[in-house]
Amino acid sequence: MINPIGRRNQMESDAELIFKIKQLQKEKNAIVLAHYYQVPEIQDIADFVGDSLQLSQAASKTNADIIVFAGVHFMAETAKILSPDKKVLLPELNAGCSLADSCPPEAFRRFIEANPGHTVISYINCSAVVKTMSDVICTSSNAKTIVDSFPQNEQIIFAPDKNLGAYINSITGRSMMLWDGSCHVHNQLNDEKVIQLRVANPDAKLIAHPECRGPILALADFIGSTAALLEYTKRDSSRRYIVATEGGIIHQMKKASADKEFIVVPADETCSCNDCPFMKMNTIEKLYLCLKNETPEILIDHETIVKAGKPILKMLEISRAANLIK
Ligand code: 13P
Ligand code: SF4
């Protein structure tokens, strides 16, 4: 039982809550979408688990009346923009994103005005208002494809992640102007620690998310989005991996390859600094309450939905043309 202020009776198990969530989902025609960084219990109950690009596509295609977005605020906002007629719920409204927060809309507007003539490509980890100022959105899965869709001499502003932007510059030979933002989880991963792990585990491959800093990416055997890292560990022949990204993805990696070993960076048992505190705000209890009470709901005004929708739809169109999604 959950009392009116939302505290769970100690006797109520996750299994009971999961049963009730499943019932509510059927009654209300609701879909649960979860990012790979969610806690394992939420990933296991979700109808669909994916990275940012896959989740945007799932949100744009669903026939459900309610989307429960187990992720962070900008992801639920994107779902609402893509499915404005659906009710979009976020179990914890305070689940933000330090990367999105590193790009305040008014400062970004001034930056664009100070650099006229630039095409604006924004990483999906930004607010709806920043999306309205962008020509096209990208995720870590399709950033290179989106950038490559513009002529080599196009003047581009890339925001808000300077690490992803610098990485794309390095593999495309461009010099996009970068907004000085970063994700506090990936940006703090320590390259010295990575080097120590590589020396101690010479047989393990280093795989990294492009939100990590350049020195880590320079050491990596493979760089990719959350979904790409997972796919790599499925098809690659190595037995051991040093994983430089948020720890939530390890759940799916272990499920897919139970015989393989995954060493997270930092590999210090006492430190959970590679857990995204925002992603981890969602819990099974909050998911249950949010589906039961249909709150907190993501609400966005019509004008923002229309303006922010254009660059997201453009991203989906380019990704489809490049066969990144169906
Ligand atoms: P993905 O594109 O890999 O889902 O990245 C989302 C994210 O927030 C990474 O920190
Ligand atoms: Fe944002 Fe970083 Fe958390 Fe991803 S891991 S949601 S970029 S704070």
PDB file of C-alpha atoms and ligand atoms in Angstrom, residues 35-37 50-55 72 74-75 97 99 123-125 138-142 161 183 185-186 209-211 224-229 245-246 276 279, ligand 1:
ATOM      1  CA  HIS A  35      16.330   5.033 -21.040  1.00  0.00           C
ATOM      2  CA  TYR A  36      19.252   2.628 -20.540  1.00  0.00           C
ATOM      3  CA  TYR A  37      20.397   4.692 -17.550  1.00  0.00           C
ATOM      4  CA  GLY A  50      16.525   2.480 -25.656  1.00  0.00           C
ATOM      5  CA  ASP A  51      18.905   5.354 -26.217  1.00  0.00           C
ATOM      6  CA  SER A  52      17.767   8.906 -26.936  1.00  0.00           C
ATOM      7  CA  LEU A  53      17.240   8.388 -30.671  1.00  0.00           C
ATOM      8  CA  GLN A  54      15.355   5.107 -30.280  1.00  0.00           C
ATOM      9  CA  LEU A  55      13.165   6.588 -27.547  1.00  0.00           C
ATOM     10  CA  VAL A  72      14.947  12.823 -17.658  1.00  0.00           C
ATOM     11  CA  PHE A  74      14.313  16.880 -21.812  1.00  0.00           C
ATOM     12  CA  MET A  75      13.491  13.331 -22.994  1.00  0.00           C
ATOM     13  CA  CYS A  97      20.099  17.056 -16.886  1.00  0.00           C
ATOM     14  CA  LEU A  99      24.115  19.110 -19.840  1.00  0.00           C
ATOM     15  CA  TYR A 123      22.242  17.793 -29.199  1.00  0.00           C
ATOM     16  CA  ILE A 124      18.896  16.477 -27.968  1.00  0.00           C
ATOM     17  CA  ASN A 125      20.069  17.019 -24.353  1.00  0.00           C
ATOM     18  CA  CYS A 138      21.013  15.287 -33.147  1.00  0.00           C
ATOM     19  CA  THR A 139      21.656  12.521 -30.641  1.00  0.00           C
ATOM     20  CA  SER A 140      24.883  10.675 -29.950  1.00  0.00           C
ATOM     21  CA  SER A 141      23.702   7.936 -32.384  1.00  0.00           C
ATOM     22  CA  ASN A 142      23.316  10.205 -35.371  1.00  0.00           C
ATOM     23  CA  ASP A 161      28.023  19.370 -25.479  1.00  0.00           C
ATOM     24  CA  CYS A 183      27.467  16.407 -18.792  1.00  0.00           C
ATOM     25  CA  VAL A 185      28.699  12.525 -15.156  1.00  0.00           C
ATOM     26  CA  HIS A 186      30.755  11.902 -18.299  1.00  0.00           C
ATOM     27  CA  HIS A 209      30.300   7.435 -24.800  1.00  0.00           C
ATOM     28  CA  PRO A 210      31.166  10.562 -26.844  1.00  0.00           C
ATOM     29  CA  GLU A 211      30.110  12.801 -23.934  1.00  0.00           C
ATOM     30  CA  GLY A 224      29.279   5.264 -29.521  1.00  0.00           C
ATOM     31  CA  SER A 225      25.879   6.089 -28.114  1.00  0.00           C
ATOM     32  CA  THR A 226      24.462   3.985 -25.302  1.00  0.00           C
ATOM     33  CA  ALA A 227      22.739   1.661 -27.793  1.00  0.00           C
ATOM     34  CA  ALA A 228      25.847   1.463 -29.986  1.00  0.00           C
ATOM     35  CA  LEU A 229      28.016   0.497 -26.996  1.00  0.00           C
ATOM     36  CA  THR A 245      29.704   5.898 -19.480  1.00  0.00           C
ATOM     37  CA  GLU A 246      26.821   5.940 -17.013  1.00  0.00           C
ATOM     38  CA  CYS A 276      23.474   9.998 -13.230  1.00  0.00           C
ATOM     39  CA  MET A 279      18.221   9.393 -14.095  1.00  0.00           C
TER      40      MET A 279
HETATM   41  P1  13P B   1      22.281   8.438 -25.593  1.00  0.00           P
HETATM   42  O1  13P B   1      22.130   9.162 -26.902  1.00  0.00           O
HETATM   43  O2  13P B   1      23.380   7.441 -25.666  1.00  0.00           O
HETATM   44  O3  13P B   1      20.989   7.883 -25.143  1.00  0.00           O
HETATM   45  O4  13P B   1      22.759   9.499 -24.528  1.00  0.00           O
HETATM   46  C1  13P B   1      21.866  10.126 -23.668  1.00  0.00           C
HETATM   47  C2  13P B   1      22.506  10.662 -22.482  1.00  0.00           C
HETATM   48  O5  13P B   1      21.936  11.390 -21.727  1.00  0.00           O
HETATM   49  C3  13P B   1      23.866  10.312 -22.265  1.00  0.00           C
HETATM   50  O6  13P B   1      24.302  10.895 -21.112  1.00  0.00           O
END
